[in-house]
Amino acid sequence: LADLRSGTDGGCFQRTVSLTEAKTDLAQNGYCVLENVLDAAEAKRLDVQARALMTEKTGYVKLEGALNLVPDLAPLCTHPDVLDVVEHALGDDFYLVNNVCAMWCQPGSPDGRLHSDWPLDQVPDPWPEWPLLIQIMWMLTDFTTENGATRVVPGSHRFLRPPDPDRIYFGERSVTGNRGSVLVWHGALWHRNGPNTTKTDHRVGANIAYAPCLIHRPPDAWPLVSQDLYDQFPERLQRLLERSKET
């Protein structure tokens, strides 16, 4: 954790996208992809660490509180390009809600249910036009249509209501990307995991959620960051995790 306190990232990040275009895509379509942000070798290393901690070897598996278990995920939480896009959407008063969740879509996993994200399940529609949550998915493996890449209905964040579970939406599409890319989406966007129809191709992501500070964190929704680990993080990450740590 020596690099975490100083806030350095070991040279694993690179910028290959236009942030202006990404912000426009997020506003218009409800999502954007920052391509090849994390070095592929580093993404693979984090993938191996996270998967080793997940005991279920079939289906769609989540590792909640992954930051406690894989502290090397910490630099992903404060990547400047990602935070630039998040701040553009939420303003400068936001925090990290969920303590990182590793998500593993294994071969043969079925597709998920189309939905929007917390806290909209507690908000009557029409929903507000401004976002209550911005979601991040770091692609620790390639995301392909065949291995269960996240599926979205572009522009659905502007419908201001949840999807009808009994309807089929023909505008739905898979969001694909190379290992090391980042998917960013508006919490109201209709989305789900796709089915992994392959026999051997695993899909793993690291999910980080940011909310404006006016939204209160549910006390028992996600594991809290341990105080010992929190004390080792750089100041920027400590500020983001102030509501999500042990007290």
Tab-separated table of C-alpha atoms in Angstrom:
chain	number	residue	atom	x	y	z
A	1	LEU	CA	0.000	0.000	0.000
A	2	ALA	CA	3.006	2.314	-0.158
A	3	ASP	CA	1.797	3.965	-3.369
A	4	LEU	CA	-1.746	4.435	-2.053
A	5	ARG	CA	-0.763	6.918	0.637
A	6	SER	CA	1.113	9.091	-1.848
A	7	GLY	CA	-1.631	8.749	-4.444
A	8	THR	CA	0.635	7.542	-7.259
A	9	ASP	CA	-0.585	4.917	-9.719
A	10	GLY	CA	2.594	3.199	-10.843
A	11	GLY	CA	2.258	4.468	-14.403
A	12	CYS	CA	-0.628	2.125	-15.244
A	13	PHE	CA	-3.027	4.774	-16.568
A	14	GLN	CA	-3.148	6.376	-19.977
A	15	ARG	CA	-5.476	8.849	-21.678
A	16	THR	CA	-6.694	7.880	-25.148
A	17	VAL	CA	-10.167	9.444	-25.274
A	18	SER	CA	-11.780	12.861	-25.550
A	19	LEU	CA	-13.396	13.728	-22.239
A	20	THR	CA	-15.556	16.323	-23.960
A	21	GLU	CA	-17.004	13.625	-26.214
A	22	ALA	CA	-17.450	11.287	-23.242
A	23	LYS	CA	-19.426	13.916	-21.316
A	24	THR	CA	-21.627	14.562	-24.338
A	25	ASP	CA	-22.307	10.844	-24.768
A	26	LEU	CA	-23.192	10.501	-21.081
A	27	ALA	CA	-25.670	13.383	-21.267
A	28	GLN	CA	-27.295	12.316	-24.543
A	29	ASN	CA	-27.159	8.525	-24.394
A	30	GLY	CA	-26.906	7.930	-20.653
A	31	TYR	CA	-23.523	6.213	-20.906
A	32	CYS	CA	-20.042	6.568	-22.346
A	33	VAL	CA	-16.893	4.464	-22.662
A	34	LEU	CA	-13.387	5.678	-21.864
A	35	GLU	CA	-11.208	3.346	-23.909
A	36	ASN	CA	-7.971	1.709	-22.759
A	37	VAL	CA	-7.602	3.857	-19.627
A	38	LEU	CA	-5.946	1.170	-17.509
A	39	ASP	CA	-2.925	-0.803	-18.689
A	40	ALA	CA	-4.135	-4.240	-19.806
A	41	ALA	CA	-1.549	-6.080	-17.713
A	42	GLU	CA	-2.662	-4.222	-14.580
A	43	ALA	CA	-6.314	-4.933	-15.366
A	44	LYS	CA	-5.489	-8.624	-15.730
A	45	ARG	CA	-3.620	-8.628	-12.404
A	46	LEU	CA	-6.631	-7.117	-10.626
A	47	ASP	CA	-8.927	-9.600	-12.377
A	48	VAL	CA	-6.846	-12.521	-11.081
A	49	GLN	CA	-6.828	-11.135	-7.529
A	50	ALA	CA	-10.583	-10.567	-7.458
A	51	ARG	CA	-11.556	-13.901	-9.002
A	52	ALA	CA	-9.365	-15.810	-6.537
A	53	LEU	CA	-11.555	-14.479	-3.707
A	54	MET	CA	-14.878	-15.560	-5.242
A	55	THR	CA	-15.797	-19.082	-4.204
A	56	GLU	CA	-18.858	-19.582	-6.411
A	57	LYS	CA	-17.705	-21.024	-9.724
A	58	THR	CA	-20.909	-20.780	-11.756
A	59	GLY	CA	-23.298	-17.987	-12.682
A	60	TYR	CA	-23.070	-14.259	-12.053
A	61	VAL	CA	-21.062	-13.638	-8.888
A	62	LYS	CA	-20.496	-10.407	-6.949
A	63	LEU	CA	-17.725	-9.631	-4.472
A	64	GLU	CA	-19.056	-6.761	-2.369
A	65	GLY	CA	-16.596	-4.671	-0.372
A	66	ALA	CA	-13.819	-5.604	-2.780
A	67	LEU	CA	-11.681	-2.626	-1.803
A	68	ASN	CA	-11.153	-4.178	1.641
A	69	LEU	CA	-9.997	-7.429	0.045
A	70	VAL	CA	-8.092	-6.057	-2.957
A	71	PRO	CA	-6.633	-2.703	-1.854
A	72	ASP	CA	-4.844	-2.401	-5.193
A	73	LEU	CA	-8.231	-1.347	-6.605
A	74	ALA	CA	-7.831	1.982	-4.796
A	75	PRO	CA	-6.251	3.955	-7.695
A	76	LEU	CA	-9.298	3.148	-9.836
A	77	CYS	CA	-11.483	5.082	-7.393
A	78	THR	CA	-9.672	8.374	-7.996
A	79	HIS	CA	-8.640	8.172	-11.629
A	80	PRO	CA	-8.663	11.828	-12.762
A	81	ASP	CA	-10.450	11.244	-16.082
A	82	VAL	CA	-13.224	9.253	-14.419
A	83	LEU	CA	-13.651	11.818	-11.654
A	84	ASP	CA	-13.705	14.585	-14.265
A	85	VAL	CA	-16.695	12.942	-15.960
A	86	VAL	CA	-18.393	12.205	-12.618
A	87	GLU	CA	-17.947	15.771	-11.412
A	88	HIS	CA	-19.341	17.099	-14.679
A	89	ALA	CA	-22.500	15.035	-14.080
A	90	LEU	CA	-22.897	15.399	-10.292
A	91	GLY	CA	-21.160	18.665	-9.436
A	92	ASP	CA	-18.213	18.838	-7.072
A	93	ASP	CA	-20.051	17.584	-3.961
A	94	PHE	CA	-20.188	13.775	-4.329
A	95	TYR	CA	-18.880	10.660	-2.590
A	96	LEU	CA	-18.089	6.992	-3.249
A	97	VAL	CA	-21.037	4.923	-2.066
A	98	ASN	CA	-20.350	1.213	-2.434
A	99	ASN	CA	-16.743	0.316	-1.485
A	100	VAL	CA	-16.208	-1.263	-4.945
A	101	CYS	CA	-17.908	-4.447	-6.136
A	102	ALA	CA	-16.190	-7.016	-8.343
A	103	MET	CA	-18.628	-8.627	-10.789
A	104	TRP	CA	-17.906	-11.942	-12.509
A	105	CYS	CA	-20.100	-13.141	-15.382
A	106	GLN	CA	-19.026	-16.730	-15.900
A	107	PRO	CA	-19.548	-18.913	-18.992
A	108	GLY	CA	-23.165	-20.019	-19.190
A	109	SER	CA	-24.491	-17.188	-16.998
A	110	PRO	CA	-28.018	-16.080	-18.003
A	111	ASP	CA	-28.929	-12.508	-18.806
A	112	GLY	CA	-30.073	-10.195	-16.030
A	113	ARG	CA	-33.216	-8.158	-15.482
A	114	LEU	CA	-33.458	-4.738	-17.096
A	115	HIS	CA	-33.409	-2.111	-14.337
A	116	SER	CA	-32.244	1.281	-13.136
A	117	ASP	CA	-30.090	1.733	-10.043
A	118	TRP	CA	-30.511	2.692	-6.390
A	119	PRO	CA	-31.865	4.993	-5.081
A	120	LEU	CA	-34.441	5.214	-7.879
A	121	ASP	CA	-36.205	2.096	-6.599
A	122	GLN	CA	-37.304	4.349	-3.715
A	123	VAL	CA	-38.267	7.365	-5.832
A	124	PRO	CA	-41.724	7.705	-7.449
A	125	ASP	CA	-41.767	8.567	-11.137
A	126	PRO	CA	-41.395	10.839	-12.911
A	127	TRP	CA	-37.813	10.765	-11.700
A	128	PRO	CA	-35.687	13.927	-11.543
A	129	GLU	CA	-33.788	14.804	-14.698
A	130	TRP	CA	-30.500	15.201	-12.835
A	131	PRO	CA	-28.613	12.026	-11.832
A	132	LEU	CA	-28.874	10.548	-8.348
A	133	LEU	CA	-26.031	8.130	-9.088
A	134	ILE	CA	-23.194	7.717	-11.569
A	135	GLN	CA	-21.973	4.166	-12.055
A	136	ILE	CA	-18.510	3.112	-13.186
A	137	MET	CA	-17.502	-0.309	-14.507
A	138	TRP	CA	-13.794	-0.896	-14.978
A	139	MET	CA	-13.382	-3.649	-17.560
A	140	LEU	CA	-10.842	-6.032	-16.025
A	141	THR	CA	-11.389	-8.393	-18.970
A	142	ASP	CA	-12.585	-7.722	-22.481
A	143	PHE	CA	-16.324	-7.041	-22.558
A	144	THR	CA	-17.938	-8.706	-25.580
A	145	THR	CA	-21.494	-9.412	-26.687
A	146	GLU	CA	-20.778	-13.126	-26.297
A	147	ASN	CA	-19.337	-13.033	-22.758
A	148	GLY	CA	-22.113	-10.978	-21.165
A	149	ALA	CA	-21.104	-7.342	-21.617
A	150	THR	CA	-23.433	-4.848	-19.950
A	151	ARG	CA	-26.509	-4.173	-22.085
A	152	VAL	CA	-28.200	-0.758	-22.149
A	153	VAL	CA	-31.156	1.031	-23.715
A	154	PRO	CA	-29.532	4.262	-24.968
A	155	GLY	CA	-31.336	7.428	-23.922
A	156	SER	CA	-33.591	5.632	-21.436
A	157	HIS	CA	-32.296	7.804	-18.570
A	158	ARG	CA	-34.480	10.545	-20.079
A	159	PHE	CA	-37.675	8.479	-19.774
A	160	LEU	CA	-37.734	9.303	-16.023
A	161	ARG	CA	-39.333	5.988	-15.090
A	162	PRO	CA	-38.367	2.327	-14.657
A	163	PRO	CA	-38.581	-0.208	-17.494
A	164	ASP	CA	-41.565	-2.522	-17.853
A	165	PRO	CA	-40.229	-6.011	-17.004
A	166	ASP	CA	-42.753	-7.626	-19.368
A	167	ARG	CA	-41.694	-5.672	-22.452
A	168	ILE	CA	-38.888	-6.252	-24.949
A	169	TYR	CA	-36.980	-3.107	-25.888
A	170	PHE	CA	-35.545	-3.411	-29.377
A	171	GLY	CA	-33.092	-0.517	-28.969
A	172	GLU	CA	-31.072	-2.425	-26.378
A	173	ARG	CA	-27.379	-2.873	-27.174
A	174	SER	CA	-24.246	-4.423	-25.668
A	175	VAL	CA	-21.503	-2.069	-24.495
A	176	THR	CA	-18.254	-3.708	-25.503
A	177	GLY	CA	-14.677	-2.687	-24.793
A	178	ASN	CA	-11.125	-3.862	-24.351
A	179	ARG	CA	-9.651	-4.917	-21.033
A	180	GLY	CA	-8.721	-1.689	-19.232
A	181	SER	CA	-11.571	0.425	-20.625
A	182	VAL	CA	-14.214	2.094	-18.435
A	183	LEU	CA	-17.992	2.164	-18.829
A	184	VAL	CA	-19.716	5.153	-17.187
A	185	TRP	CA	-23.511	5.351	-16.929
A	186	HIS	CA	-26.284	7.489	-15.475
A	187	GLY	CA	-28.067	5.636	-12.650
A	188	ALA	CA	-31.451	6.034	-14.368
A	189	LEU	CA	-30.251	4.306	-17.549
A	190	TRP	CA	-32.024	0.996	-18.184
A	191	HIS	CA	-29.370	-1.728	-18.187
A	192	ARG	CA	-28.580	-5.329	-17.304
A	193	ASN	CA	-25.835	-7.900	-17.674
A	194	GLY	CA	-25.972	-9.815	-20.926
A	195	PRO	CA	-25.880	-13.618	-21.085
A	196	ASN	CA	-22.457	-15.254	-21.302
A	197	THR	CA	-23.001	-17.660	-24.173
A	198	THR	CA	-19.366	-18.794	-24.355
A	199	LYS	CA	-17.840	-21.954	-22.906
A	200	THR	CA	-14.563	-20.486	-21.669
A	201	ASP	CA	-14.661	-16.657	-21.823
A	202	HIS	CA	-15.036	-14.921	-18.450
A	203	ARG	CA	-16.209	-11.315	-18.026
A	204	VAL	CA	-15.044	-9.451	-14.906
A	205	GLY	CA	-15.556	-5.809	-13.935
A	206	ALA	CA	-14.946	-3.552	-10.936
A	207	ASN	CA	-18.036	-1.474	-10.180
A	208	ILE	CA	-17.707	1.871	-8.354
A	209	ALA	CA	-20.719	4.063	-7.576
A	210	TYR	CA	-20.684	7.810	-6.895
A	211	ALA	CA	-23.634	9.795	-5.509
A	212	PRO	CA	-24.217	13.476	-4.778
A	213	CYS	CA	-23.767	14.224	-1.087
A	214	LEU	CA	-27.447	15.110	-0.673
A	215	ILE	CA	-28.234	11.400	-1.180
A	216	HIS	CA	-27.782	9.487	2.083
A	217	ARG	CA	-25.969	6.169	2.029
A	218	PRO	CA	-28.070	3.230	3.278
A	219	PRO	CA	-26.402	2.027	6.499
A	220	ASP	CA	-26.331	-1.681	5.642
A	221	ALA	CA	-26.369	-1.733	1.844
A	222	TRP	CA	-22.643	-2.318	1.256
A	223	PRO	CA	-19.677	-3.289	3.454
A	224	LEU	CA	-17.813	-0.384	5.004
A	225	VAL	CA	-14.127	0.272	4.375
A	226	SER	CA	-12.019	-0.764	7.348
A	227	GLN	CA	-10.530	2.069	9.375
A	228	ASP	CA	-7.003	0.613	9.137
A	229	LEU	CA	-7.164	0.555	5.357
A	230	TYR	CA	-8.814	3.957	5.163
A	231	ASP	CA	-5.946	5.481	7.148
A	232	GLN	CA	-3.498	4.323	4.447
A	233	PHE	CA	-5.365	5.906	1.532
A	234	PRO	CA	-4.428	9.263	-0.039
A	235	GLU	CA	-6.426	12.292	1.055
A	236	ARG	CA	-8.591	12.445	-2.092
A	237	LEU	CA	-9.809	8.868	-1.618
A	238	GLN	CA	-10.358	9.418	2.101
A	239	ARG	CA	-12.666	12.328	1.305
A	240	LEU	CA	-14.632	10.202	-1.157
A	241	LEU	CA	-14.977	7.380	1.386
A	242	GLU	CA	-15.781	9.517	4.439
A	243	ARG	CA	-19.383	8.192	4.530
A	244	SER	CA	-18.418	4.637	3.604
A	245	LYS	CA	-15.860	3.745	6.266
A	246	GLU	CA	-16.062	2.140	9.675
A	247	THR	CA	-16.509	4.531	12.570
